[in-house]
Amino acid sequence: MDKKSLVSISDLSKEEIVGLLNRAAEFEKNPNQRILEGKVVATLFFEPSTRTRLSFETAVNRLGGRVIGFSDAKTSSQSKGETLKDTIMMVSNYADVIVMRHHLEGAARYASEISPVPIVNAGDGANQHPSQTMLDLYSIYKTQGTLDNQVITMVGDLKYGRTVHSLLEAMHFWNPRFNFVACDELKMPDKYKKFCDKHGIKYHETTEFSQEVINETDILYMTRVQGERFTDVLEYERTKSLYTLHNEMLANSKPNLKVLHPLPRITEIDQDVDDNPKAYFFQQAKNGLYARQAILCRALGIE
């Protein structure tokens, strides 16, 4: 794998993560530069995306680079039967780095092993979403002033939610404590609980989205139940609206609490939360621009 590829958040050391966060802060001060002039970034989105694709493409444009690619696999030669290997090898002829989202877990890792140019994973199935994790970490740091000793409550789809999986792995450097709030069908997979056990991370697992849990929380990370990951439609219908955050539920929460969500939201955050100063999910999405500018520069070896 190209050492500048970013497939999983576990590819990064604590020092590398801190370096990217510092770089993101610099880009927030000055997002419009010409440091990618002459560089071409390919965005290959085999799965639908709005925020991730647009923020990557905006990151390239604001830094003076060019973007090629597709936002729908149906418009690519994959619809004609072309293999992922052939697509990656072909696109690597034209681009300096490939940003890829794919519905299959492990697709980004495979691409990184065969590609002659760096691969940035923009989400592979229910597995990993490292660029989202970087903007989540940046959002936590900006709002809390530290990453240390945070109480993070993750709510909703913890089984298929690649954003919570990546964030859990990244936070192990900073002694977090987690609350996992999910129904039995969507609870946090055992491998991530074993990861917590291995690294001495405390966690509490519950099916109740209680006021007690909310009131002890620093970061309330809401997630959408992802219908596209379900093979059983009835199971999806049964679980999709189990947990909804309303404004009054934040009344006695900690002053520093911030509500995060990788978006898009459906029913899990009521719109009456939007005007609450503790709602941070739209600013969180904006932070994606700066985090992804930092990630692209790392991939391209630009200091």
XYZ file of C-alpha atoms in Angstrom:
303
model
C 0.000 0.000 0.000
C 1.207 3.512 -0.798
C 2.241 5.007 2.554
C 0.338 8.173 1.707
C -2.952 6.319 1.196
C -5.603 6.673 3.892
C -7.808 3.588 4.049
C -8.493 3.270 7.777
C -8.067 5.689 10.646
C -5.808 2.998 12.160
C -3.331 3.758 9.360
C -2.479 6.954 11.262
C -0.438 7.351 14.426
C -1.465 9.766 17.152
C 1.207 12.173 15.938
C -0.058 11.992 12.359
C -3.630 12.654 13.487
C -2.527 15.680 15.520
C -0.546 16.906 12.533
C -3.601 16.681 10.295
C -5.732 18.509 12.875
C -3.172 21.309 13.072
C -3.110 21.480 9.288
C -6.911 21.639 9.161
C -6.811 24.597 11.552
C -4.390 26.384 9.224
C -6.639 25.723 6.236
C -9.612 27.101 8.130
C -7.707 30.370 8.475
C -6.863 30.367 4.757
C -8.768 27.774 2.663
C -7.992 29.439 -0.685
C -4.475 28.655 -1.839
C -2.829 27.439 -5.070
C -0.800 24.586 -3.607
C -2.525 21.881 -5.689
C -2.041 23.667 -8.989
C -1.148 21.111 -11.643
C -2.566 18.221 -9.570
C -5.538 16.084 -10.599
C -7.761 14.347 -8.056
C -10.150 11.596 -9.179
C -13.349 11.167 -7.145
C -14.830 7.724 -7.756
C -18.165 7.421 -5.968
C -19.637 3.986 -6.560
C -22.170 4.837 -3.841
C -24.237 8.048 -3.435
C -22.784 10.957 -1.477
C -23.427 14.662 -1.048
C -21.263 16.100 1.754
C -18.220 13.863 1.322
C -18.003 14.208 -2.442
C -18.723 17.941 -2.531
C -16.344 18.740 0.310
C -13.513 16.773 -1.322
C -14.163 18.472 -4.643
C -14.395 21.895 -2.998
C -11.158 21.169 -1.147
C -9.416 20.500 -4.464
C -10.909 23.541 -6.180
C -10.045 25.920 -3.342
C -6.445 24.690 -3.440
C -6.121 25.170 -7.188
C -6.288 21.535 -8.362
C -8.558 19.814 -10.876
C -11.213 17.154 -10.310
C -12.226 14.258 -12.546
C -14.434 11.273 -11.786
C -18.048 10.207 -11.379
C -20.784 10.423 -8.762
C -22.800 7.454 -10.017
C -21.334 4.062 -10.887
C -24.008 3.698 -13.574
C -22.192 6.356 -15.589
C -18.893 4.442 -15.397
C -17.648 1.384 -17.255
C -18.528 -0.705 -14.206
C -22.040 -0.747 -15.678
C -20.489 -2.598 -18.631
C -18.866 -5.169 -16.384
C -15.464 -3.588 -15.819
C -13.745 -4.867 -12.668
C -12.729 -2.589 -9.806
C -9.094 -3.433 -10.512
C -9.354 -2.285 -14.107
C -11.165 0.898 -13.108
C -8.491 1.780 -10.553
C -5.621 1.006 -12.901
C -7.199 3.040 -15.683
C -8.021 6.085 -13.526
C -4.543 6.052 -11.948
C -3.199 6.885 -15.414
C -4.975 10.235 -15.247
C -4.888 11.301 -11.583
C -2.375 11.999 -8.818
C -4.666 10.676 -6.068
C -7.965 8.744 -6.043
C -10.762 9.441 -3.561
C -13.082 6.448 -3.558
C -16.387 5.464 -1.970
C -17.604 1.904 -2.440
C -20.405 -0.225 -1.035
C -18.150 -3.230 -0.373
C -16.143 -3.467 2.832
C -12.458 -3.802 2.010
C -12.755 -2.253 -1.457
C -10.572 0.726 -0.520
C -7.907 -1.527 1.003
C -7.856 -3.629 -2.160
C -7.617 -0.501 -4.320
C -4.703 0.795 -2.258
C -2.825 -2.470 -2.768
C -3.025 -2.317 -6.558
C -3.014 1.415 -7.280
C 0.203 3.197 -8.236
C -1.237 6.437 -6.793
C -2.531 7.084 -3.238
C -6.082 6.039 -2.356
C -8.233 7.995 0.101
C -11.133 5.978 1.457
C -14.353 8.023 1.376
C -16.310 5.148 2.938
C -16.335 1.408 2.273
C -19.607 -0.259 3.197
C -20.154 -0.447 6.954
C -16.416 -0.557 7.583
C -14.438 2.720 7.749
C -14.780 6.414 6.931
C -11.457 7.986 7.964
C -11.953 11.445 6.433
C -15.240 11.776 8.341
C -13.352 10.790 11.470
C -10.812 13.549 10.919
C -13.520 16.184 10.649
C -15.252 14.675 13.699
C -12.023 14.891 15.700
C -11.498 18.456 14.514
C -15.069 19.332 15.536
C -14.591 17.802 18.979
C -11.308 19.614 19.479
C -12.739 22.958 18.338
C -15.783 22.756 20.578
C -14.252 21.148 23.674
C -10.750 22.602 23.536
C -9.299 19.105 23.964
C -9.722 15.512 22.844
C -8.863 14.139 26.279
C -11.338 12.414 28.609
C -14.478 13.018 26.551
C -17.759 11.259 27.335
C -19.094 10.356 23.890
C -22.598 8.970 23.453
C -23.251 7.217 20.137
C -26.900 6.726 19.256
C -28.725 4.763 16.559
C -27.125 2.561 13.939
C -23.962 1.333 15.611
C -23.865 -1.910 13.634
C -23.557 -0.491 10.125
C -22.388 3.025 11.040
C -18.869 3.285 9.657
C -18.478 6.795 11.089
C -18.864 5.578 14.683
C -16.526 2.656 14.049
C -13.766 4.951 12.781
C -14.290 7.535 15.530
C -14.140 4.875 18.241
C -10.805 3.619 16.933
C -9.333 7.105 16.602
C -10.334 8.260 20.076
C -8.465 5.481 21.879
C -5.417 7.754 22.086
C -7.283 10.232 24.332
C -8.922 8.158 27.090
C -12.598 8.517 26.115
C -15.649 6.969 27.761
C -18.441 5.761 25.505
C -22.167 5.230 25.836
C -23.522 2.950 23.090
C -27.269 3.518 22.646
C -28.856 1.146 20.149
C -31.499 -1.526 19.807
C -30.375 -5.146 19.866
C -30.478 -5.373 16.072
C -28.118 -2.403 15.629
C -25.797 -2.605 18.623
C -22.073 -1.967 18.397
C -20.352 -5.028 16.848
C -18.343 -7.212 19.204
C -15.052 -6.477 17.466
C -15.275 -2.808 18.450
C -16.191 -3.655 22.031
C -13.180 -5.975 22.098
C -11.112 -3.062 20.778
C -12.310 -1.019 23.762
C -11.440 -3.847 26.141
C -7.976 -4.206 24.617
C -7.223 -0.495 25.028
C -8.805 -0.068 28.450
C -11.638 2.111 27.162
C -14.697 2.242 29.389
C -18.097 1.874 27.748
C -21.727 1.409 28.723
C -24.164 -0.344 26.416
C -27.916 0.336 26.648
C -31.093 0.290 24.587
C -32.481 3.313 26.478
C -31.871 6.831 25.186
C -32.294 8.201 28.680
C -32.023 11.664 30.146
C -29.370 10.360 32.508
C -27.146 9.344 29.612
C -27.661 12.654 27.795
C -26.875 14.705 30.892
C -23.443 13.134 31.434
C -22.422 13.514 27.778
C -19.870 15.867 26.199
C -20.389 14.756 22.580
C -23.779 13.394 21.530
C -23.185 11.587 18.237
C -26.490 10.827 16.519
C -26.653 8.496 13.503
C -29.153 7.602 10.822
C -30.459 4.063 10.546
C -29.105 3.168 7.120
C -31.790 1.478 5.076
C -29.342 0.772 2.258
C -27.389 -1.623 4.523
C -30.394 -3.797 5.411
C -31.304 -7.003 3.633
C -34.508 -7.303 5.693
C -36.963 -4.473 4.930
C -39.114 -5.326 7.937
C -36.119 -5.053 10.242
C -35.361 -1.608 8.831
C -38.944 -0.423 9.293
C -38.907 -1.710 12.860
C -35.719 0.141 13.817
C -35.547 3.304 11.697
C -37.325 5.666 14.110
C -36.534 4.253 17.539
C -34.382 7.163 18.697
C -35.160 10.835 18.098
C -33.482 13.794 19.786
C -35.840 16.679 20.650
C -34.817 20.111 21.878
C -36.311 19.708 25.344
C -34.099 16.658 25.913
C -31.070 19.004 26.006
C -32.498 21.293 28.697
C -30.398 19.895 31.559
C -27.409 18.745 29.557
C -23.844 19.944 30.176
C -23.087 23.490 28.913
C -20.292 22.183 26.701
C -22.384 19.424 25.061
C -22.386 19.422 21.282
C -24.670 17.393 19.029
C -22.857 15.835 16.067
C -24.266 13.871 13.130
C -22.487 12.718 9.950
C -25.658 13.575 7.976
C -27.978 13.179 6.186
C -30.507 13.070 8.990
C -33.975 11.628 8.629
C -35.960 11.467 11.884
C -33.197 11.062 14.473
C -32.772 14.805 15.163
C -35.931 16.886 15.236
C -35.679 20.250 13.503
C -36.504 21.972 16.781
C -32.905 21.193 17.802
C -31.415 23.229 14.943
C -31.492 26.616 16.681
C -30.059 25.279 19.920
C -26.423 26.463 20.317
C -25.547 22.873 21.250
C -26.425 21.728 17.714
C -23.172 21.553 15.779
C -23.844 19.202 12.866
C -23.905 21.818 10.101
C -20.657 23.392 11.329
C -19.293 19.848 11.621
C -19.983 19.325 7.905
C -18.230 22.621 7.108
C -15.172 21.417 9.019
C -14.991 18.607 6.484
C -13.587 21.025 3.931
C -10.544 21.865 6.059
C -9.944 18.296 7.223
C -10.068 17.011 3.655
C -7.725 19.716 2.419
C -5.239 18.451 5.009
C -5.791 14.814 3.963
C -5.285 15.569 0.254
C -2.054 17.431 0.930
C -0.793 14.505 2.980
C -1.676 12.095 0.148
C 0.159 14.254 -2.366
C 3.179 14.791 -0.137
C 2.684 18.555 -0.011
C 3.935 20.274 3.150
